[in-house]
Short mmCIF file of C-alpha atoms in Angstrom, two decimals:
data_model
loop_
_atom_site.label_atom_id
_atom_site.label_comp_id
_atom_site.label_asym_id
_atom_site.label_seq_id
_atom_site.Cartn_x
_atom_site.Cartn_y
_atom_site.Cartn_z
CA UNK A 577 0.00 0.00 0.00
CA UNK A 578 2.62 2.55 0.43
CA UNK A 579 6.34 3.77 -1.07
CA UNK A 580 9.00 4.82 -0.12
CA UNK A 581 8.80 8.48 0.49
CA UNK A 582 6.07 7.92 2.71
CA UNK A 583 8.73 8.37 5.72
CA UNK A 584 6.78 9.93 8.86
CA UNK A 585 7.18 8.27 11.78
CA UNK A 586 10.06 5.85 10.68
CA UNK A 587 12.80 4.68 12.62
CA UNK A 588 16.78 3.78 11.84
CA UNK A 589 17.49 7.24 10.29
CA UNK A 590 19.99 8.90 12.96
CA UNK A 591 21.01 12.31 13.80
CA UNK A 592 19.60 15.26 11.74
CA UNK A 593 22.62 17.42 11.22
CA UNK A 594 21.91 21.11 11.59
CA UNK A 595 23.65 23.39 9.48
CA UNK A 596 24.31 26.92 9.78
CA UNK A 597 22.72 29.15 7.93
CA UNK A 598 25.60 30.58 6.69
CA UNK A 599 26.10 27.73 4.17
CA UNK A 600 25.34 27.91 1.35
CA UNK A 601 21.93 27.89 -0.80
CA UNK A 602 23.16 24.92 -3.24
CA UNK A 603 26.35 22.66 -1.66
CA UNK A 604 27.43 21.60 -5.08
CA UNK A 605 27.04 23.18 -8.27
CA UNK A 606 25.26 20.73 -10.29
CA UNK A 607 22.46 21.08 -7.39
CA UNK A 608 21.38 24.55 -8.58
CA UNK A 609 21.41 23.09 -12.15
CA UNK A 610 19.22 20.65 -11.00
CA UNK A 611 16.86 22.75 -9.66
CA UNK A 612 16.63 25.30 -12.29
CA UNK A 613 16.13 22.43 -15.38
CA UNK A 614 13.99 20.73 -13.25
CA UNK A 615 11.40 24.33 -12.65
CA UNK A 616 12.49 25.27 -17.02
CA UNK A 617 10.88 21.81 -17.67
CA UNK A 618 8.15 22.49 -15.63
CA UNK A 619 7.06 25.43 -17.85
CA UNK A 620 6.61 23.71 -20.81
CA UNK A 621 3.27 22.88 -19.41
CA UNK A 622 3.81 19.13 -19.88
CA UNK A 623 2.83 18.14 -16.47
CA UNK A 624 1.51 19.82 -12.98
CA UNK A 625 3.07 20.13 -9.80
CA UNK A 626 0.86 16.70 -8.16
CA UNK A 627 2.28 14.75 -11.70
CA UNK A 628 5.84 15.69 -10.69
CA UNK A 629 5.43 14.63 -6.90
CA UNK A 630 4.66 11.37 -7.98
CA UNK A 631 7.39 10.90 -10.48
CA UNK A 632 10.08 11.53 -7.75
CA UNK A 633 7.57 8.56 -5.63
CA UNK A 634 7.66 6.01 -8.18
CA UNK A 635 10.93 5.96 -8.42
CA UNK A 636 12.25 2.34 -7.14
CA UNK A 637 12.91 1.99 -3.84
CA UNK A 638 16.30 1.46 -4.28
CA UNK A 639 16.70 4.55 -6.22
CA UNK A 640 15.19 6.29 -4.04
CA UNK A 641 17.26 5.52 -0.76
CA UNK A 642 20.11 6.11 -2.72
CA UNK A 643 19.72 9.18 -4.60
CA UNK A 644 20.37 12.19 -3.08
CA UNK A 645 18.01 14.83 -2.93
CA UNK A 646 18.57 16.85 -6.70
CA UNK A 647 19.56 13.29 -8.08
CA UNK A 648 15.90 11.95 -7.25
CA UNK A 649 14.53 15.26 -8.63
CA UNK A 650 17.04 14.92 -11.67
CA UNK A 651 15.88 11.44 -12.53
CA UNK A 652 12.12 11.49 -12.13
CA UNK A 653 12.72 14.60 -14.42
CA UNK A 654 14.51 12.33 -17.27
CA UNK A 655 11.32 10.26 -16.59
CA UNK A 656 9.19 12.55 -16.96
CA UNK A 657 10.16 13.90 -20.63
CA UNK A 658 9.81 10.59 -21.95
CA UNK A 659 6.64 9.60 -19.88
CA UNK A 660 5.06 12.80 -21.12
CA UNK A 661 6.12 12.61 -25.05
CA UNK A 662 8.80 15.45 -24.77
CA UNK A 663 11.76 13.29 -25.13
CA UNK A 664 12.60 10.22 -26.64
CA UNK A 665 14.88 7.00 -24.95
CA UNK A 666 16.96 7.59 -28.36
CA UNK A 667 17.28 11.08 -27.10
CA UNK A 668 18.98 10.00 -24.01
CA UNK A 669 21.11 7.37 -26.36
CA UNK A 670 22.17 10.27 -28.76
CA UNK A 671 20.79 8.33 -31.64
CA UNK A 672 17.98 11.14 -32.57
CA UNK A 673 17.79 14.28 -34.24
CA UNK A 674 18.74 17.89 -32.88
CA UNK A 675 15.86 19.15 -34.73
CA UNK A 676 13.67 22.07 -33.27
CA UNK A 677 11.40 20.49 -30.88
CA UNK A 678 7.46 21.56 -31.38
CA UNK A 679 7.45 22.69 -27.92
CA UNK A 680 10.55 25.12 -28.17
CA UNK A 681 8.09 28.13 -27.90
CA UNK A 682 7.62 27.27 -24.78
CA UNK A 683 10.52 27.48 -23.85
CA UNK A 684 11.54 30.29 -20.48
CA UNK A 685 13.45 32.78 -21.49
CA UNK A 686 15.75 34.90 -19.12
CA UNK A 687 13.77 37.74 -19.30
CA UNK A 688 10.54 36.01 -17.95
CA UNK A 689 12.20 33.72 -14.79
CA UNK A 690 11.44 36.78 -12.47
CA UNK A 691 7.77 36.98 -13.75
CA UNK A 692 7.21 32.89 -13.53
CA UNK A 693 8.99 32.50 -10.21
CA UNK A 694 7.03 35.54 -8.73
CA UNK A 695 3.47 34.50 -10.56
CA UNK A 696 3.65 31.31 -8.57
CA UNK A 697 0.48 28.71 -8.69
CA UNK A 698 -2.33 28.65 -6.72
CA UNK A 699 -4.05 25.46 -5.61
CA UNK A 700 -6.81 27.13 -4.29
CA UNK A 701 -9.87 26.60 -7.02
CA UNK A 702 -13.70 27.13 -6.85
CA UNK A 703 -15.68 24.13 -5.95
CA UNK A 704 -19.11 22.90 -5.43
CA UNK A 705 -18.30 20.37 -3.30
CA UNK A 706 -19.93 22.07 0.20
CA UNK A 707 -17.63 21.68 3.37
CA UNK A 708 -18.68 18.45 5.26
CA UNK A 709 -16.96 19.45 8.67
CA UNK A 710 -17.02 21.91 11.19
CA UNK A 711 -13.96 23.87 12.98
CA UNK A 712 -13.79 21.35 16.17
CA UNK A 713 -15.21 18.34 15.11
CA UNK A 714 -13.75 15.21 15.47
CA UNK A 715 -13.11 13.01 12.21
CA UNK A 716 -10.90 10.03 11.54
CA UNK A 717 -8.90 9.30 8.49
CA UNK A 718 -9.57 6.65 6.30
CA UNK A 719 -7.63 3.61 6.50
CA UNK A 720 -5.77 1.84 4.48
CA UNK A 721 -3.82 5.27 3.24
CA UNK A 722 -4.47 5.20 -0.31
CA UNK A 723 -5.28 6.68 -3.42
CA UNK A 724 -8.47 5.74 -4.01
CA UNK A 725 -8.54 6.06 -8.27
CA UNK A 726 -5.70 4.26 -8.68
CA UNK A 727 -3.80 1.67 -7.33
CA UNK A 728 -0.52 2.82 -6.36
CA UNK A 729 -0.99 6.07 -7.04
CA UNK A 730 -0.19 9.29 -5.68
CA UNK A 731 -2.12 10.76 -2.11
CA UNK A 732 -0.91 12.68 0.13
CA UNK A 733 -2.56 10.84 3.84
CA UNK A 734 0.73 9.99 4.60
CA UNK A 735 0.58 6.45 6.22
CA UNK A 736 0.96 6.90 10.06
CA UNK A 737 -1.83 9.31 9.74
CA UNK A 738 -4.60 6.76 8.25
CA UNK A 739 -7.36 5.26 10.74
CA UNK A 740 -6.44 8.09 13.59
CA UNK A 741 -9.14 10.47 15.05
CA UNK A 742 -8.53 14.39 15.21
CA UNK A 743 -10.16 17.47 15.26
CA UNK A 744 -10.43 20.00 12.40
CA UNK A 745 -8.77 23.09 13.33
CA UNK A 746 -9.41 25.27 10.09
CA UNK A 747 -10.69 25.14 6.64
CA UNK A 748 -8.22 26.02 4.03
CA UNK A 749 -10.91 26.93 1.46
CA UNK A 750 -11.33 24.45 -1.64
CA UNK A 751 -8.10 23.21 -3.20
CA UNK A 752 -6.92 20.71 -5.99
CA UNK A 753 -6.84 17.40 -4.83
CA UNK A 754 -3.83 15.99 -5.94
CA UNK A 755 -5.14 11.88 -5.77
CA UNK A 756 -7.09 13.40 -8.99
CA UNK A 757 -4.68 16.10 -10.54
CA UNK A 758 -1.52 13.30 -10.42
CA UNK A 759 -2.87 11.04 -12.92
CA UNK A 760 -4.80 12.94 -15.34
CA UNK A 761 -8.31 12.91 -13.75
CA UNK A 762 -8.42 16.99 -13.53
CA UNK A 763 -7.98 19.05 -10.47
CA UNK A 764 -11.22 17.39 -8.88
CA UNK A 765 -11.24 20.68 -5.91
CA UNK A 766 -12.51 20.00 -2.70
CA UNK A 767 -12.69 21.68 1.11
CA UNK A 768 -8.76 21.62 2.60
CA UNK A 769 -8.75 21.08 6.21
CA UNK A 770 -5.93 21.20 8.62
CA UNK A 771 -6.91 18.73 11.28
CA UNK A 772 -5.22 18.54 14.50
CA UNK A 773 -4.11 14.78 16.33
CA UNK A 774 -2.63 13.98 19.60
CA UNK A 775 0.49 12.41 19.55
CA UNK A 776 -0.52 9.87 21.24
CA UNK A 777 -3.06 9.12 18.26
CA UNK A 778 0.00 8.64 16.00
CA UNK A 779 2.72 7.00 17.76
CA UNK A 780 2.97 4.26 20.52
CA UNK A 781 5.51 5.89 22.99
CA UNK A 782 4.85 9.63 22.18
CA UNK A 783 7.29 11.74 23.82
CA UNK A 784 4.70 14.09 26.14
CA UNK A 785 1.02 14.10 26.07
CA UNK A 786 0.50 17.26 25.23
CA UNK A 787 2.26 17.14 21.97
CA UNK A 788 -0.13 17.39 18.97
CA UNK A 789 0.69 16.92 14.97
CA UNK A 790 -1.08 18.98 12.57
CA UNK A 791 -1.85 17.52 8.38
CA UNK A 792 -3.29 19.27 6.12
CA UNK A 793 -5.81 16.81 4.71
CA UNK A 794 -8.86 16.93 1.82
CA UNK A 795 -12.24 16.23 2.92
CA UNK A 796 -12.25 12.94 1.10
CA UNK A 797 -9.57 11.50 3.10
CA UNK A 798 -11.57 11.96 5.82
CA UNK A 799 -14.76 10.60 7.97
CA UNK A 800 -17.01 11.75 10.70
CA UNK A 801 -15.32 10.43 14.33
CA UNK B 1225 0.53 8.90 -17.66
CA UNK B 1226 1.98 5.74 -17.01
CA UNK B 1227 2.55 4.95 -13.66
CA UNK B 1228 4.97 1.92 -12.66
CA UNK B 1229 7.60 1.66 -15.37
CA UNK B 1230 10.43 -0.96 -14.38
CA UNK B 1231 12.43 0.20 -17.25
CA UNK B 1232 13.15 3.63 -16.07
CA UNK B 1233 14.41 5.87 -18.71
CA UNK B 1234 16.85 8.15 -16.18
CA UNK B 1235 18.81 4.79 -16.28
CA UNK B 1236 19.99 5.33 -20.18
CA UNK B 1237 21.87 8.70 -18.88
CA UNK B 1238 25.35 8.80 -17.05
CA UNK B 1239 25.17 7.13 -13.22
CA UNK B 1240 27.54 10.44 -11.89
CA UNK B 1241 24.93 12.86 -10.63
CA UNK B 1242 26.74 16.07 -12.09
CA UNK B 1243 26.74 14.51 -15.38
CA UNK B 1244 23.46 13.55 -15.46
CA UNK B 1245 22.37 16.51 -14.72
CA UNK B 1246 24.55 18.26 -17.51
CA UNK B 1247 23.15 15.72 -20.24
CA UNK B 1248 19.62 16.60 -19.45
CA UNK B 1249 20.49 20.27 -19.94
CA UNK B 1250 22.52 19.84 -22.92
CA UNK B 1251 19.76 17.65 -24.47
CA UNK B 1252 17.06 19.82 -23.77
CA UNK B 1253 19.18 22.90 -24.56
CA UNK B 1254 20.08 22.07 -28.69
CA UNK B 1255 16.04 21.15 -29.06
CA UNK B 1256 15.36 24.75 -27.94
CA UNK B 1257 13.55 23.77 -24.93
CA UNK B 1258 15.56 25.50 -22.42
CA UNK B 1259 17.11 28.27 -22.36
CA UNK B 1260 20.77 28.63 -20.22
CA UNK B 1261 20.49 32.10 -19.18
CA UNK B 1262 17.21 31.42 -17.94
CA UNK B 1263 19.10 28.80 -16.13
CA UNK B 1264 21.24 31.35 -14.67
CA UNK B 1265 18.52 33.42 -13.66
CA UNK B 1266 17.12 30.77 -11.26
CA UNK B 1267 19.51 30.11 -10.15
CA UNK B 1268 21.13 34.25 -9.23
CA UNK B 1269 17.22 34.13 -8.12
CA UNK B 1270 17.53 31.76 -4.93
CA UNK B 1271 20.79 31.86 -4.02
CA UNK B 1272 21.02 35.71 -4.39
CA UNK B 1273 17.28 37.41 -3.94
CA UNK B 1274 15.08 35.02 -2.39
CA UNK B 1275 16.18 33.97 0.96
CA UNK B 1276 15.87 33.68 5.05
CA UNK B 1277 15.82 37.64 4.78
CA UNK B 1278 12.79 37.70 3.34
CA UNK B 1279 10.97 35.70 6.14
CA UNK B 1280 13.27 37.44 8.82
CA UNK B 1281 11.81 40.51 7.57
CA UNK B 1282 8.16 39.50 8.52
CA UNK B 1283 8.51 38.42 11.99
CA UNK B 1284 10.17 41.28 13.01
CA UNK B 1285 7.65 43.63 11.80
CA UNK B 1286 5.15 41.38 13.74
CA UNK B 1287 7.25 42.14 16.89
CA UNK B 1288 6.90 45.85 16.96
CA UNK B 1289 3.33 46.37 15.06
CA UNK B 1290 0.48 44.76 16.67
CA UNK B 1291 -2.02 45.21 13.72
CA UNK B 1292 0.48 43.42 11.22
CA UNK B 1293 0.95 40.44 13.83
CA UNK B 1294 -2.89 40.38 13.75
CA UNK B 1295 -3.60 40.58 10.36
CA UNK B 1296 -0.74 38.19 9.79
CA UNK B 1297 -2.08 34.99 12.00
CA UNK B 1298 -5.31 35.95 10.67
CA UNK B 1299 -4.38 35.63 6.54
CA UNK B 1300 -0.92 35.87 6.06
CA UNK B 1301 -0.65 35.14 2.17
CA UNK B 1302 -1.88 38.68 1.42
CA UNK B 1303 -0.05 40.52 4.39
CA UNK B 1304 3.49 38.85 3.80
CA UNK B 1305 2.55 39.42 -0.58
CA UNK B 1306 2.31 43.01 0.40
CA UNK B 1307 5.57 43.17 1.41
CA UNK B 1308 6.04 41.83 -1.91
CA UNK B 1309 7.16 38.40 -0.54
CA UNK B 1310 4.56 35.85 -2.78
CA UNK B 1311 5.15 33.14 -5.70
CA UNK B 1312 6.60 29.43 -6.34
CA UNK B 1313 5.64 27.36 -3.73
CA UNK B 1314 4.49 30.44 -0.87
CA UNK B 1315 1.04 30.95 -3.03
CA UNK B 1316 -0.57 30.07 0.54
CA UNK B 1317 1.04 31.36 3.62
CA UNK B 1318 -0.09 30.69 7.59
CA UNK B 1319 1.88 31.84 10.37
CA UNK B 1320 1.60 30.17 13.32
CA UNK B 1321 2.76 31.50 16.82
CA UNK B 1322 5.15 30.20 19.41
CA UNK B 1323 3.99 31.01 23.00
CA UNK B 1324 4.92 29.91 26.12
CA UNK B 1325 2.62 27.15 26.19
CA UNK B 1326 2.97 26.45 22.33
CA UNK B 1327 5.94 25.26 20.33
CA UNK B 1328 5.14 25.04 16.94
CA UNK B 1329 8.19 23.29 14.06
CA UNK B 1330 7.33 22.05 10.28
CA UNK B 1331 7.97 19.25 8.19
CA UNK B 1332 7.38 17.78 4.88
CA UNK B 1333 7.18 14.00 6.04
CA UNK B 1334 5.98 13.54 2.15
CA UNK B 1335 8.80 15.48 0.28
CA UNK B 1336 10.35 18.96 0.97
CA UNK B 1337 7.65 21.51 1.07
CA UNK B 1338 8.87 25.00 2.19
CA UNK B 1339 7.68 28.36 1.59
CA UNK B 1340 10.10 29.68 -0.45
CA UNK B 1341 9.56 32.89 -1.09
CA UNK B 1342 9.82 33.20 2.83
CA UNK B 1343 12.93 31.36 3.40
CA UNK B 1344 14.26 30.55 0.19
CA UNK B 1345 15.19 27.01 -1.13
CA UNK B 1346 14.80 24.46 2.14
CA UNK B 1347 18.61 23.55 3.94
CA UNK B 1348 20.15 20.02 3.16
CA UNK B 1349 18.39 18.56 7.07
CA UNK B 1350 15.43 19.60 6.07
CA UNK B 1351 14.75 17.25 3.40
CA UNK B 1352 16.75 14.77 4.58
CA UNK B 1353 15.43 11.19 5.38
CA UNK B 1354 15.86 11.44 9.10
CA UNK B 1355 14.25 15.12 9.68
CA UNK B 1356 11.51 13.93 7.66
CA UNK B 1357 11.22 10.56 9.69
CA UNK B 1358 11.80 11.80 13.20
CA UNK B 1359 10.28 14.97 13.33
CA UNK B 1360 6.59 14.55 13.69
CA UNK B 1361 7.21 11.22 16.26
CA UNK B 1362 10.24 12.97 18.20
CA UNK B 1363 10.33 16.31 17.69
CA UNK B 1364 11.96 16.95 21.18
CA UNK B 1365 15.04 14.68 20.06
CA UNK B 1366 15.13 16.70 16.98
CA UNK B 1367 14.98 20.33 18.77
CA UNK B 1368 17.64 18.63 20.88
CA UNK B 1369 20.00 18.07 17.95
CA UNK B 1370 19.46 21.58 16.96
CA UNK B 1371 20.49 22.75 20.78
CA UNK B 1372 17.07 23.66 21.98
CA UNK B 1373 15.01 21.94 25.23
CA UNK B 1374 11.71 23.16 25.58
CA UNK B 1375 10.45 23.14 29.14
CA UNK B 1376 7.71 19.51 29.41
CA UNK B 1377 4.96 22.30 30.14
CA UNK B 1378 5.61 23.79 26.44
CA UNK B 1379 3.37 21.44 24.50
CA UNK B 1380 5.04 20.91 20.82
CA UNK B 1381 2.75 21.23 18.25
CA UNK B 1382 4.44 19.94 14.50
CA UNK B 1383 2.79 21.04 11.13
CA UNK B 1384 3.31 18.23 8.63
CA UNK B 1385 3.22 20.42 5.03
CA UNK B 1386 0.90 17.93 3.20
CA UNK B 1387 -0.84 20.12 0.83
CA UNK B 1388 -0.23 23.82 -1.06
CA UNK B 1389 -0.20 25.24 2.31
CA UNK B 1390 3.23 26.83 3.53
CA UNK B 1391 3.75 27.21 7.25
CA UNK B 1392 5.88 30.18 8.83
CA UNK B 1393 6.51 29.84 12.47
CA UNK B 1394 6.28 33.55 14.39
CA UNK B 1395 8.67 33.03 17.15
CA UNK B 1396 8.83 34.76 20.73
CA UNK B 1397 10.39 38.36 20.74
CA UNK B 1398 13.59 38.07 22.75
CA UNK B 1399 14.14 39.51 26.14
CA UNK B 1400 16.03 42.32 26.34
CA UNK B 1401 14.81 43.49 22.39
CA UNK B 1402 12.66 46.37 23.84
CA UNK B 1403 14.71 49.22 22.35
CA UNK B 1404 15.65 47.53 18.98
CA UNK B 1405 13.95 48.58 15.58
CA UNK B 1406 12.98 46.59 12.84
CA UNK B 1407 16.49 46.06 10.71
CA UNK B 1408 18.09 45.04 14.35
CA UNK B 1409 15.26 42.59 15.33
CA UNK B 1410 15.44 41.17 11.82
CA UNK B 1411 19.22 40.22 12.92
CA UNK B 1412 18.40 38.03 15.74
CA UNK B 1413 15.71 35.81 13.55
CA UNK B 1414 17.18 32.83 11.59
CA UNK B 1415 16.19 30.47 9.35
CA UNK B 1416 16.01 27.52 11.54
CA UNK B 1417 13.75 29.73 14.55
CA UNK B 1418 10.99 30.47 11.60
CA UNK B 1419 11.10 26.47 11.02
CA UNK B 1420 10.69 26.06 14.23
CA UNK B 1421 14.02 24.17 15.06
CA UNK B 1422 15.86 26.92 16.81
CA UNK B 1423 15.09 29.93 18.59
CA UNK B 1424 15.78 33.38 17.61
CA UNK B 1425 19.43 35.32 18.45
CA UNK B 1426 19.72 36.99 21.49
CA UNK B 1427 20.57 40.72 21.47
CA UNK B 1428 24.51 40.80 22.02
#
């Protein structure tokens, strides 16, 4: 039922190590390239920010334990282009041709990166879908954690969350549900809710009971308590 | 879209991470698809103009002016986009605020979600496996790694980022700040005390 990614809670990971913020933004070079093909291949319009999410999650579980951070982004990216028609295995083989792609319009220019960075892109959509829960009621999340259009595929009820009781602590308004939006279903918007859960809701030895962890979850992920 | 493919294509390109990443560009790059100076640009962007700053910025503004705290717990995205601080991934913004009785820290158990126009592109801890693991189950051994104890009556309250929503923790003015103005109380406040994982500077 789950992947890899789906870390909360896990145990066997060791220290975090804290850095300074003095350091700096991007530790290697190659990690800023990364990042900044990885956003220029976003605005081709190919694919959406849930489609992306779930290309870094499908990678294997091997790959994705070993990979550091820009590599996993790096590689779902390569899968991407060819999952999504922009690119070609022979591309990646150097057997095709350096022909103008149909896309190049597309293409971000210098000029526009301020305008595109600053524009940014809003999850928040009109729905008709009418808010099911109250501020202070209690609800439980479904159980098994999973996306419920297709097997496998990409939710974000992150798996030591599912089958717990909480209490909504605010609405969020109506926002794309990503379960939909990943896999080509539309952007499906429905009421956002952060919902609030004891600790000791989550985790078998919680470290004091007053300690509380707050998801952000959609209304279908979740069920009057 | 196809969804489990064994044969991953990201295999057919060089294993060395800096290469791979340079074949991708340089592939992309001759079909006209991206552009290098726009490249450049992103990067200049985050490691130059978008940054810690920004975010450092806002909760010091929230010390000294009571009706910008307000308005800021109560809808942040427009206050903070006033101060022209809005965009890729910070399209919604809520602060929430440390008191004595509340300790509030963020995640991204899922991935790395961070409000970046805030605080910029997220540190390497942040998004690394054990952060994300350990910090909604033990947060206190986390703070602890980052040199902070929280007295047992603080109750800690962790935000795990699991939608659009970007979370910017308003920490407690420091004693001793009374006389300081905005630039000198934007000083003391660090990245790591508007994640929630430190504390702000004290006045020297």
């Amino acid at each position: 039922m789950t992947r890899v990614h789906d870390m909360g809670g896990r145990f066997g990971d060791g220290p975090v190590r804290p850095k300074s913020d003095d350091e700096p933004v991007f530790a290697e070079d190659w990690h800023g390239r990364a990042l900044a093909v990885t956003l220029a291949a976003g605005f081709l319009g190919k694919w959406n920010i849930d489609v992306s999410r779930h290309a870094r999650e499908r990678l294997s579980p091997k790959d994705y334990a070993r990979f550091s951070y820009y590599e996993k982004w790096i590689s779902s990216l390569a899968d991407l282009l060819v999952e999504s028609g922009v690119l070609t295995k022979e591309d990646f083989t150097g057997a095709a041709s350096d022909d103008p792609h149909p896309l190049s319009a597309r293409a971000l220019k210098a000029e526009s990166v301020a305008a595109a960075l600053a524009k940014g892109g809003p999850a928040d959509r009109p729905s008709d879908v009418p808010a099911r829960f109250k501020i202070g009621q209690s609800v439980r999340t479904v159980h098994p954690a999973a996306n419920r259009l297709v097997d496998g595929g990409h939710t974000r009820l992150p798996i030591y969350a599912s089958g717990a009781t909480g209490k909504v602590m605010r609405l969020h308004g109506t926002h794309v549900l990503p379960d939909a939006n990943a896999h080509g279903f539309g952007e499906a918007p429905e009421p956002l809710y952060a919902v609030v859960f004891p600790a000791s809701e989550l985790w078998a030895d919680p470290e004091n009971p007053k300690d509380e962890v707050v998801l952000d979850l959609w209304q279908s992920y979740l069920e009057p308590a | 879209m196809p969804h489990d493919d064994p044969d991953h294509p990201h295999a057919l390109l060089p294993p060395d991470p800096a290469l791979r990443v340079k074949a991708l560009e340089t592939i992309l790059t001759r079909k006209g698809l991206i552009d290098p100076a726009a490249l450049d640009e992103i990067i200049d962007t985050y490691q130059n103009k978008i940054g810690p700053q920004n975010g450092a910025r806002v909760v010091a503004r929230a010390w000294i002016d009571p009706d910008f705290r307000k308005a800021l717990l109560a809808d942040a995205t427009p206050v903070v986009a006033d101060l022209g601080f809005y965009g890729r991934q910070g399209e919604h913004i809520v602060a929430v605020e440390n008191t004595p009785d509340l300790h509030n820290m963020v995640v991204c158990t899922l991935c790395s979600c961070y409000p970046w126009p805030l605080l910029g592109i997220p540190p390497g801890w942040y998004k690394s496996d054990a952060y994300r693991a350990r910090a909604a189950r033990e947060p206190r051994k986390v703070l602890a790694e980052f040199g902070v104890t929280l007295p047992s009556e603080t109750a800690v309250r962790v935000w795990d980022s699991t939608a659009e929503i970007r979370y910017l923790v308003l920490p407690m003015r420091p004693a001793g700040t009374e006389g300081l103005g905005e630039d000198d109380l934007a000083a003391l406040v660090t990245r790591d005390c508007m994640i929630g994982t430190g504390l702000p500077k004290e006045p020297s």
